[in-house]
Coordinates of C-alpha atoms (C1' of nucleotides) in Angstrom, one line a residue:
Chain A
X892 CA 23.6 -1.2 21.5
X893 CA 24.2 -2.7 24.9
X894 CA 22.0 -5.8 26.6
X895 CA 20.3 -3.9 29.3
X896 CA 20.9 -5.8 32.7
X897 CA 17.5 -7.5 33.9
X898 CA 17.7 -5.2 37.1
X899 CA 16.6 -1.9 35.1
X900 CA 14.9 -4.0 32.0
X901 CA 12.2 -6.1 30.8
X902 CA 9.6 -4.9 33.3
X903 CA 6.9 -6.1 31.3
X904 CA 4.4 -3.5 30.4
X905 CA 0.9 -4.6 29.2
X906 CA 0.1 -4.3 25.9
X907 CA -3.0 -2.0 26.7
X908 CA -1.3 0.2 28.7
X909 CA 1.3 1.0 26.1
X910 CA -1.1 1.9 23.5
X911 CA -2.5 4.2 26.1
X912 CA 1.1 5.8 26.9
X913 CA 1.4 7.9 23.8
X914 CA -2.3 9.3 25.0
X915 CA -0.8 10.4 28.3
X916 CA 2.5 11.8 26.7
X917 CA -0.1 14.1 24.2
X918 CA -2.1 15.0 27.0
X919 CA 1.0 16.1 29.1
X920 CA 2.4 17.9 26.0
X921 CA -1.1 19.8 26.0
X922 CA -1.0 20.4 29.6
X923 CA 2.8 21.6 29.7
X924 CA 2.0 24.1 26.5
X925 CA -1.0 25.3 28.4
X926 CA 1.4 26.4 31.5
X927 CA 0.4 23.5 33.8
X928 CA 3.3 22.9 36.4
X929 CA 1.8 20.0 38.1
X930 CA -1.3 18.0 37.8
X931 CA -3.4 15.1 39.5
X932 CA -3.8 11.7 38.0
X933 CA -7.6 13.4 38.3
X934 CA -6.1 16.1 35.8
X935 CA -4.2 14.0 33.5
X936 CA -7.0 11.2 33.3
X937 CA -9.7 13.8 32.1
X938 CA -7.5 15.0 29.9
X939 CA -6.8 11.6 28.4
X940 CA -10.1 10.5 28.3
X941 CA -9.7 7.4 30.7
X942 CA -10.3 7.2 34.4
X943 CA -8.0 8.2 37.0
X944 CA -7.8 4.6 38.7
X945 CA -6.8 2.8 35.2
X946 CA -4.4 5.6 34.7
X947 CA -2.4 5.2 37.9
X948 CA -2.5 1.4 37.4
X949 CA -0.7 2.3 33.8
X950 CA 2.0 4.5 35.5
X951 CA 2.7 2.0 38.0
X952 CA 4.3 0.0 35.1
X953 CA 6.8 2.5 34.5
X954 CA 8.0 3.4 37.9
X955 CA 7.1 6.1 40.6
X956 CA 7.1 9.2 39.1
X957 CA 4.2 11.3 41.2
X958 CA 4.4 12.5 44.5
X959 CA 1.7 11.3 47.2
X960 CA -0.5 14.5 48.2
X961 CA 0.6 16.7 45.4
X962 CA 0.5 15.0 41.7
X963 CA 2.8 14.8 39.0
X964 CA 5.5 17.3 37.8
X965 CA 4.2 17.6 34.2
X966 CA 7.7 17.7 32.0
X967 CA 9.3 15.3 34.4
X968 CA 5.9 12.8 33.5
X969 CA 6.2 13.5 29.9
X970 CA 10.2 12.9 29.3
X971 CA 9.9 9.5 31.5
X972 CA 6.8 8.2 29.0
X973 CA 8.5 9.6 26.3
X974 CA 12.0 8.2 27.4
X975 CA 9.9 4.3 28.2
X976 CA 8.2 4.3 24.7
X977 CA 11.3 5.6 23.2
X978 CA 10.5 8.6 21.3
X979 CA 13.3 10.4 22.9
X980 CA 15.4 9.1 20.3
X981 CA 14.8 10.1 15.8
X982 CA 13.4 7.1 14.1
X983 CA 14.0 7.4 10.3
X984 CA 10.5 6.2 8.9
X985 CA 10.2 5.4 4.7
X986 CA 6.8 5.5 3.4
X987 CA 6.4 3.2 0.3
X988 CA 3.2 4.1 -2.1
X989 CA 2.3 7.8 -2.5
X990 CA -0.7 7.8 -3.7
X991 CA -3.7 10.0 -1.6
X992 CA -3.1 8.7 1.3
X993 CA 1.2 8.2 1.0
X994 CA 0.5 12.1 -0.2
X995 CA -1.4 13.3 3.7
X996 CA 0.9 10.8 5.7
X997 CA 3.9 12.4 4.5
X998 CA 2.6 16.2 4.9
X999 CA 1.6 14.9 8.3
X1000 CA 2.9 16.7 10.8
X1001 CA 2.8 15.3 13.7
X1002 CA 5.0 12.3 12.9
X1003 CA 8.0 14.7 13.0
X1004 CA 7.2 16.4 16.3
X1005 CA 7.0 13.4 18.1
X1006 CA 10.6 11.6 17.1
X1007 CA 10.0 10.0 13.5
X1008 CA 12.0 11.4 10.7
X1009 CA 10.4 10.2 7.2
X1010 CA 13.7 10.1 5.2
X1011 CA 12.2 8.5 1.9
X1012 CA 9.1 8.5 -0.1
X1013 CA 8.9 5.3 -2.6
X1014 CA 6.9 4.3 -5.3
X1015 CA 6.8 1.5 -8.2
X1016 CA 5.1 3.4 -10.6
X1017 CA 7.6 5.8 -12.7
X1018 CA 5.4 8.4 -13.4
X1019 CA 5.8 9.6 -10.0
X1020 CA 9.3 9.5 -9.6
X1021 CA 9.5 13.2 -10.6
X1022 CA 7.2 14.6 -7.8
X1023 CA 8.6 15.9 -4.5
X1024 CA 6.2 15.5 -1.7
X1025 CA 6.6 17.5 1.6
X1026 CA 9.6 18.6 0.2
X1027 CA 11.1 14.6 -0.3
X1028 CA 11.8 13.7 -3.8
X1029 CA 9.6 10.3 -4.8
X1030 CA 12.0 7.4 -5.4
X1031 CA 11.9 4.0 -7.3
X1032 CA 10.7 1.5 -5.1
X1033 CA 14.0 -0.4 -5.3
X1034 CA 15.7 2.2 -3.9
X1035 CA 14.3 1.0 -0.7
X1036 CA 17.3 -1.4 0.5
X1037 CA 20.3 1.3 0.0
X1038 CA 17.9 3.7 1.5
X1039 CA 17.1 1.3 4.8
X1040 CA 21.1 0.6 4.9
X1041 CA 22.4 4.1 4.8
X1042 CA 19.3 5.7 7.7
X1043 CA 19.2 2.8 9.8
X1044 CA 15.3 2.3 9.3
X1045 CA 13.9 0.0 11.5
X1046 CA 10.3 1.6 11.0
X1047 CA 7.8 0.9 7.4
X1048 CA 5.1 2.3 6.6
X1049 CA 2.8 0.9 3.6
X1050 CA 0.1 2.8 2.0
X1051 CA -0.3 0.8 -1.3
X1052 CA -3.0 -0.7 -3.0
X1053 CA -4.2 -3.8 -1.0
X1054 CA -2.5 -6.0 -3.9
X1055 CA 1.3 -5.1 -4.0
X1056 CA 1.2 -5.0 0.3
X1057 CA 2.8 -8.2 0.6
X1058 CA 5.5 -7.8 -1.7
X1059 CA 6.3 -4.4 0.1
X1060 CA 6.1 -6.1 3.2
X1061 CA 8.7 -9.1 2.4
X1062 CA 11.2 -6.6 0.8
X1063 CA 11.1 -4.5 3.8
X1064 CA 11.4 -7.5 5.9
X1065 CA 14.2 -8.8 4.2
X1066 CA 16.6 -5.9 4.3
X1067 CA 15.7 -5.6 8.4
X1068 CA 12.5 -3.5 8.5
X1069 CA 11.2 -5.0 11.3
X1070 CA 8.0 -2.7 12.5
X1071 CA 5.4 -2.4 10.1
X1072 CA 2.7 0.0 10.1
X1073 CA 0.1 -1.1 7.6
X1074 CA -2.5 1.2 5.5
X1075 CA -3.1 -1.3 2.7
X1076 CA -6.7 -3.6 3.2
X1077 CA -4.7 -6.9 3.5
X1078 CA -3.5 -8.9 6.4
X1079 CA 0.2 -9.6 5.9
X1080 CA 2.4 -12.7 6.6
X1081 CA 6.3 -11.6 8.3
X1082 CA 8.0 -13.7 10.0
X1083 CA 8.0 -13.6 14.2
X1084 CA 9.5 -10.8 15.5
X1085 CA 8.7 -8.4 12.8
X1086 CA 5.5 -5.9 13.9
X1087 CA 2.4 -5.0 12.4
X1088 CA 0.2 -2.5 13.1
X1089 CA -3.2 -2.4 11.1
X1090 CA -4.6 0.7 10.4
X1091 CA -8.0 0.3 8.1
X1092 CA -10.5 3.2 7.3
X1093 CA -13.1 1.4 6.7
X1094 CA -12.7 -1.5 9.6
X1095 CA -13.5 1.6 12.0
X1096 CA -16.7 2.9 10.1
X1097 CA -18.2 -0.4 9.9
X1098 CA -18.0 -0.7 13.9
X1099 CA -19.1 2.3 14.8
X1100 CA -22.0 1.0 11.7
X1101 CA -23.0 -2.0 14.2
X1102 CA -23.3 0.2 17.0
X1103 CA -25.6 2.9 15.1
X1104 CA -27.7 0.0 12.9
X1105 CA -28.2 -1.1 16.9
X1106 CA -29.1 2.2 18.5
X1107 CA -31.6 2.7 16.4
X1108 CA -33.3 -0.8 16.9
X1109 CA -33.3 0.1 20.6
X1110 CA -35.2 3.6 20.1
X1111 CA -38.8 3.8 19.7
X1112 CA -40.7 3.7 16.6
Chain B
X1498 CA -38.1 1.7 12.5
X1499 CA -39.4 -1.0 14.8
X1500 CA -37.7 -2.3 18.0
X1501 CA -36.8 -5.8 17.9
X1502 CA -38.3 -8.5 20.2
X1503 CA -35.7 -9.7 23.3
X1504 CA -35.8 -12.9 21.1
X1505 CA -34.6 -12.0 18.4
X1506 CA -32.1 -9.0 19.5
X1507 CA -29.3 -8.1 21.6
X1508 CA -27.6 -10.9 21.5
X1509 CA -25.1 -9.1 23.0
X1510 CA -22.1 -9.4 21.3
X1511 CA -18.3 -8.9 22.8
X1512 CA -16.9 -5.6 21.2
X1513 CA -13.8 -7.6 20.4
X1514 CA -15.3 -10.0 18.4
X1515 CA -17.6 -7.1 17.0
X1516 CA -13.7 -5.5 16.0
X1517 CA -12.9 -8.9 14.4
X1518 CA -16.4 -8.9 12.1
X1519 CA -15.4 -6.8 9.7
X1520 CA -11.9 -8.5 9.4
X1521 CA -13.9 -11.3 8.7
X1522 CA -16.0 -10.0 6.2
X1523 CA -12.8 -8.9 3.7
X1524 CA -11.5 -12.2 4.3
X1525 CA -14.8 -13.8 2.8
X1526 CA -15.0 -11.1 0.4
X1527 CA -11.3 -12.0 -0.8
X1528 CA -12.5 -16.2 -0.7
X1529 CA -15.5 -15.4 -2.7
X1530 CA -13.8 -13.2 -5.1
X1531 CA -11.5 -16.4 -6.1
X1532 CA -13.9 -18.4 -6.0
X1533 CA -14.1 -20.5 -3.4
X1534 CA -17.7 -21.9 -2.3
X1535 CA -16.8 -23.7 1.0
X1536 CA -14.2 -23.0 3.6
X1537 CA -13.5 -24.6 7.1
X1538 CA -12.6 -22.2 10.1
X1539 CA -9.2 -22.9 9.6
X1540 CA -9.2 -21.5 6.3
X1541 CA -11.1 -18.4 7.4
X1542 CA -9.1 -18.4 10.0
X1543 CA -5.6 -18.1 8.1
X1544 CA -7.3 -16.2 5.8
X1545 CA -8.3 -13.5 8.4
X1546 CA -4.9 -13.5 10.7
X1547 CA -6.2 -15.2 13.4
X1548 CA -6.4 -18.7 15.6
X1549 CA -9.2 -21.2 14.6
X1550 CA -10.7 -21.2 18.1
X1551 CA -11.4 -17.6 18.1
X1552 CA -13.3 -17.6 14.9
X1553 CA -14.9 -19.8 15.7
X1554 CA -16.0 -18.5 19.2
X1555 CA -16.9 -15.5 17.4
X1556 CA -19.1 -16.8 14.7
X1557 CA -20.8 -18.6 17.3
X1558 CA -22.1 -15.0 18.7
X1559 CA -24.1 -14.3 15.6
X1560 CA -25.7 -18.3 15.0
X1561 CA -24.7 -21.5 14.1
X1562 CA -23.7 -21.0 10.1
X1563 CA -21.3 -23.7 9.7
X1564 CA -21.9 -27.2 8.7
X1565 CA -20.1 -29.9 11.1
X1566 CA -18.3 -31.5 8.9
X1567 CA -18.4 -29.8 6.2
X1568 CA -17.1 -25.8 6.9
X1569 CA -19.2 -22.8 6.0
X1570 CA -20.8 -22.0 2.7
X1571 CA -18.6 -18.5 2.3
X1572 CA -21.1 -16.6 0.6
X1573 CA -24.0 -17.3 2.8
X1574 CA -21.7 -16.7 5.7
X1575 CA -20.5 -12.9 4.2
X1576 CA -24.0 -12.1 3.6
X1577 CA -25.0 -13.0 7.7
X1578 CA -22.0 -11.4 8.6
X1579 CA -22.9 -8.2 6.8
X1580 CA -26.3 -8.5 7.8
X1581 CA -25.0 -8.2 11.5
X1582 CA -22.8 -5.9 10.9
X1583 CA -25.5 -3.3 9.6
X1584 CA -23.5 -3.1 6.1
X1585 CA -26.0 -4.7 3.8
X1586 CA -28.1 -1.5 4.2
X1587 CA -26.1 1.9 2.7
X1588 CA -24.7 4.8 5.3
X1589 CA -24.6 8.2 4.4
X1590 CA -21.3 9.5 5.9
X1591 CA -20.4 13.7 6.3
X1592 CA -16.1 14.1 6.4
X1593 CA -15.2 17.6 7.8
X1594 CA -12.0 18.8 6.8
X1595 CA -10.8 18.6 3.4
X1596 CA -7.1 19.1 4.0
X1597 CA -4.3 16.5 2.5
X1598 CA -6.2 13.3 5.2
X1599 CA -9.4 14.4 4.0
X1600 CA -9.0 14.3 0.4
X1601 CA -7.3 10.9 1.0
X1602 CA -10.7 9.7 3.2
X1603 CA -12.9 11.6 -0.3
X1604 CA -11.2 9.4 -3.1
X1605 CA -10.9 6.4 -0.5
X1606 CA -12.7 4.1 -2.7
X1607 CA -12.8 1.1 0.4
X1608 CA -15.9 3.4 1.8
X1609 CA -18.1 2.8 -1.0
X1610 CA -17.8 -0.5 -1.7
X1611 CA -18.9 -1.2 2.1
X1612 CA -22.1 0.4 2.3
X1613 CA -20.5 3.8 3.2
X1614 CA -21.9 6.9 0.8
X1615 CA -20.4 10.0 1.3
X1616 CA -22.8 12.5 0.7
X1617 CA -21.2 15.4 1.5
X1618 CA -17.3 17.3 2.1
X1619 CA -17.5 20.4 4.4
X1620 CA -15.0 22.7 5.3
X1621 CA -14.6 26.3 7.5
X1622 CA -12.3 27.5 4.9
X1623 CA -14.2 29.6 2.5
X1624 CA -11.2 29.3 0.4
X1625 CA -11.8 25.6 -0.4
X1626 CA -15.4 26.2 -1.7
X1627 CA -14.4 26.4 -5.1
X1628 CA -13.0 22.8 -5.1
X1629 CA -14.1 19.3 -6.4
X1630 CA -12.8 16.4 -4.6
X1631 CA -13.7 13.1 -5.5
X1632 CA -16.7 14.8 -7.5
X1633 CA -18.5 15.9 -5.3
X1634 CA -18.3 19.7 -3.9
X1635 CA -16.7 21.1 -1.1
X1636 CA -19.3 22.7 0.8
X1637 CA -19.2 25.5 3.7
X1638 CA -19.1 23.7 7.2
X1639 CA -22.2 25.7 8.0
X1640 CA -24.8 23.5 6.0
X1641 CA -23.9 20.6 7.5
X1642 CA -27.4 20.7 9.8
X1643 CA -29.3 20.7 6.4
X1644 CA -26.8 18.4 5.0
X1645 CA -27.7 16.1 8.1
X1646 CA -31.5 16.8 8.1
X1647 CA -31.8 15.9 4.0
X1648 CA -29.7 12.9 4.0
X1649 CA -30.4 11.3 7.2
X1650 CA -26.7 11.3 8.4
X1651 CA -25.8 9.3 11.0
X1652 CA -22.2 8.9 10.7
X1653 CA -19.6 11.8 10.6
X1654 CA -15.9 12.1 9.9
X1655 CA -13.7 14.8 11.5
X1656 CA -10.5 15.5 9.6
X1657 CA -9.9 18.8 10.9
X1658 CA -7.5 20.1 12.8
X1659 CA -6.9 19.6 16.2
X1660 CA -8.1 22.8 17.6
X1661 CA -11.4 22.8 15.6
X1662 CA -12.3 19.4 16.0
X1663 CA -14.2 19.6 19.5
X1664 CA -16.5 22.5 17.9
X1665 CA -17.1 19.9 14.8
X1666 CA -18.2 17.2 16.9
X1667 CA -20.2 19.5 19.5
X1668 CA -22.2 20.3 16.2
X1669 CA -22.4 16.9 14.6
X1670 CA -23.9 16.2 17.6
X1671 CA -26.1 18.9 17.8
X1672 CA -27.6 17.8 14.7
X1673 CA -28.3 14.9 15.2
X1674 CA -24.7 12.7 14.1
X1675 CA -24.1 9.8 17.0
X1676 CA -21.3 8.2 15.7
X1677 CA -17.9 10.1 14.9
X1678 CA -14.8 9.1 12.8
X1679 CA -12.0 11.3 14.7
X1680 CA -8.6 11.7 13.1
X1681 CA -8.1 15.0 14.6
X1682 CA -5.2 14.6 17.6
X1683 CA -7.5 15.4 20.0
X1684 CA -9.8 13.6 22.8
X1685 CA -12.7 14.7 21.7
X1686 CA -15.8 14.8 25.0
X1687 CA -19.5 13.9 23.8
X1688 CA -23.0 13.1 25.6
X1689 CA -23.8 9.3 26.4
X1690 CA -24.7 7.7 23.6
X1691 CA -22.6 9.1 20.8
X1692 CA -20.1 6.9 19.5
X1693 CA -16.3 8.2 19.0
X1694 CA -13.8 6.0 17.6
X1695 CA -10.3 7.5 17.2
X1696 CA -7.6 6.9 14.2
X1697 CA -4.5 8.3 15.1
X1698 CA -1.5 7.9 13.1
X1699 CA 1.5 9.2 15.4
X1700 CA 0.2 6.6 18.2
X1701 CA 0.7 3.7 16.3
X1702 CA 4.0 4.6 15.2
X1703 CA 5.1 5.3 18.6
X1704 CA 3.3 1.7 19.7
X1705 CA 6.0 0.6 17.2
X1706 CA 8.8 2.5 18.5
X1707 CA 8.3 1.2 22.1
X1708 CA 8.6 -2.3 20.7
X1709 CA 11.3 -1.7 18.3
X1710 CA 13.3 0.0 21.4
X1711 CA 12.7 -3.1 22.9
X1712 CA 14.1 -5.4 20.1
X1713 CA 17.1 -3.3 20.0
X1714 CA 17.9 -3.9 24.0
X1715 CA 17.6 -7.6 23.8
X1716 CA 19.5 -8.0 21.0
X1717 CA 23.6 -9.3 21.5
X1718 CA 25.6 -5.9 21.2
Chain C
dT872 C1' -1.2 17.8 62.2
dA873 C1' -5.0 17.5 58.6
dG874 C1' -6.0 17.1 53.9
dA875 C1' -4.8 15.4 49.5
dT876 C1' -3.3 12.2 46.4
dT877 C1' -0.4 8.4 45.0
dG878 C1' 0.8 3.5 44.3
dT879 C1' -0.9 -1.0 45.2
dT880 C1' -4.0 -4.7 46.4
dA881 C1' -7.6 -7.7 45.5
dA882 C1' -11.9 -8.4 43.4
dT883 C1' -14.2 -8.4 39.1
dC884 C1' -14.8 -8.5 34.5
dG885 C1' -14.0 -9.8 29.7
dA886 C1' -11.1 -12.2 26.2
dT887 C1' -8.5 -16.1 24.6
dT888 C1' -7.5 -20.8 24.1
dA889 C1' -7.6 -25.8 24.1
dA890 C1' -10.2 -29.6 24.1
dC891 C1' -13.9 -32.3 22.7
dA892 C1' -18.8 -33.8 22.3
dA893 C1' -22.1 -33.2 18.7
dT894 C1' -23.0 -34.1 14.2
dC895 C1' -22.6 -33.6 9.2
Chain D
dT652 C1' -19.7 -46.1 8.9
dA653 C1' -15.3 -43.3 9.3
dG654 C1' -13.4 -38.9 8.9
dA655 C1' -13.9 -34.1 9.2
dT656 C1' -15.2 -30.0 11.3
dT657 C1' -18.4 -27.2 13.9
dG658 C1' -20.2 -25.1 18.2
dT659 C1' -19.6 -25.1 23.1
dT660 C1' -17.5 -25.8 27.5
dA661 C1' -14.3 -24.8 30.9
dA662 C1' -9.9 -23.3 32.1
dT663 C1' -6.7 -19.7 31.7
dC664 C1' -5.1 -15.4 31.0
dG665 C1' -5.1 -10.4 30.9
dA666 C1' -7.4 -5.9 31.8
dT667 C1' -10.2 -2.9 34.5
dT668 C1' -11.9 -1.0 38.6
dA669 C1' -12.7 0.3 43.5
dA670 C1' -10.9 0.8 47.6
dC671 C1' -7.5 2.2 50.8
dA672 C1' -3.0 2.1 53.2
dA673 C1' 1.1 4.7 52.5
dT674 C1' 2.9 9.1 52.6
dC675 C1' 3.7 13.8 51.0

DNA sequence: TAGATTGTTAATCGATTAACAATC
DNA sequence: TAGATTGTTAATCGATTAACAATC
């Protein structure tokens, strides 16, 4: 892989808009199934649920890809997101601990539509090494260094329990995983330049919990 | 339920710290767990992934806990934390959509042991009636008003699919539900004062992608 | 040309961070 | 008292928003 030069790299896209540029590229995909040839930044904020003005602002990172007076041209929109966040490209994905929710990620479809290929199911326990899930055979846990070698996985995903999340995590790290996406309740320790994205259940319930316990404070008796 | 006084109440709180409370919360829970009576920030801090200065910024939202000095006593500090939080009192939760992600949310054991109660699992498919998940009963998606009105449900969980997840919200709401749990890929529109907060697995993995891309580009050929 | 809509500017708002006075 | 650590201040940084000139 070839050092881009700095003329065409490195324009440095804020963090908030690309978390927000897969919720354009969905909303595009919607809009180009639907029929849609061309659409506003009115059109493609609505459907994105964000405002039109925070939306141009986002696309302004990327380049100029509408034209002033008539809108966007939705499948040239949704290759140039999908080109700048990189989905273009396959990105083999393993997924180590199948338990309920290993079971629902890997049966989850919309990981392969949108550019990640999940090439191995792992597990410690033995017991589970007989199941095929989705179609993938389960395999020991230590099969997880051969497997990253011989796929080229860059991408982890960890759905054990909270306790064995940082072992996962350092074994992965230390045969070049180095984006994490992280289902166990633990915060885990990698060294800079590895990635981790948190996703926690129950984190999300208790805010939207602060917000009702408050709502109802507010109303009247 | 009474309205507090201004005095007392809406201390208003920053949403990012209100994010960070529940991380907080685990991290104490984990602290207490081993034993630990007293911690400083920095502890907490390390403990909970984050700097010493923002924790401490954020703790100062909700009161003055600590002891200068000394650090915080960590079980009085979970208990004002979850106080704040609105998890000391117990939430009856609805999920909608038993597929593979909802049985994973029904066995989630994370849910109970935080003051979430899941009182009920619906689904449209008349086909899933028969089944038990997590022992309780999969129930037809049409008593979910009675479901609502009996249990005094104020949180709801859509794990449907895409296409049906508007028509499950536009009837939580109807019933009463102001604060939604959305896994469904879907921007899902709601009145003023409803709550939706949105999981969705396939954006964080391309979050990861567009940083691994980037990794990949800076790196010598 | 007239109307529509982008891309950008500048102002505002909110979050983070370092530093340190207060105080145990 | 001396050392430790909180709670707060103020500076900095990043994100959002409204407005509008550029331009199709």
């Amino acid at each position: 892989m070839t050092a881009r030069t700095s003329a065409e790299s490195t324009r440095d896209i804020p963090e908030a808009t690309v978390a927000r540029l897969p919720v354009y590229l969905r909303a595009l995909t919607t809009l180009s199934e639907s029929g849609t040839i061309t659409c506003s930044s009115e059109d493609l904020a609505q459907a994105a649920g964000v405002n039109s003005a925070k939306l141009r602002k986002d696309l302004s990172y990327l380049g100029s890809y509408g034209t002033r007076g008539v809108g966007y041209d939705v499948d040239y929109l949704r290759y140039q997101i999908a080109r700048e966040i990189g989905v273009t490209q396959d990105w083999p994905v393993v997924i180590v601990g199948i338990g309920n929710l290993g079971h629902a990620l890997a049966n989850y479809s919309g990981f392969r539509s949108r550019g990640f290929r999940v090439v191995a199911l792992l597990d410690a326990d033995p017991t589970r090494h007989d199941e095929v899930v989705a179609g993938i055979d389960v395999r020991p846990f230590d099969d997880l260094e051969q497997i990253v070698r011989e796929n080229g996985v860059a991408i982890g995903v960890i759905a054990t329990p909270a306790i064995a999340a940082q072992d996962v995590a350092d074994r992965m790290v230390a045969c070049g995983i180095s984006s994490i996406l992280n289902f166990a309740a633990t915060v885990l320790s990698v060294p800079a330049g590895v990635d981790v994205r948190k996703v926690d259940l129950s984190i999300e319930l208790q805010i939207l919990a602060y917000h009702e316990q408050r709502k109802a404070q507010v109303e009247p008796a």
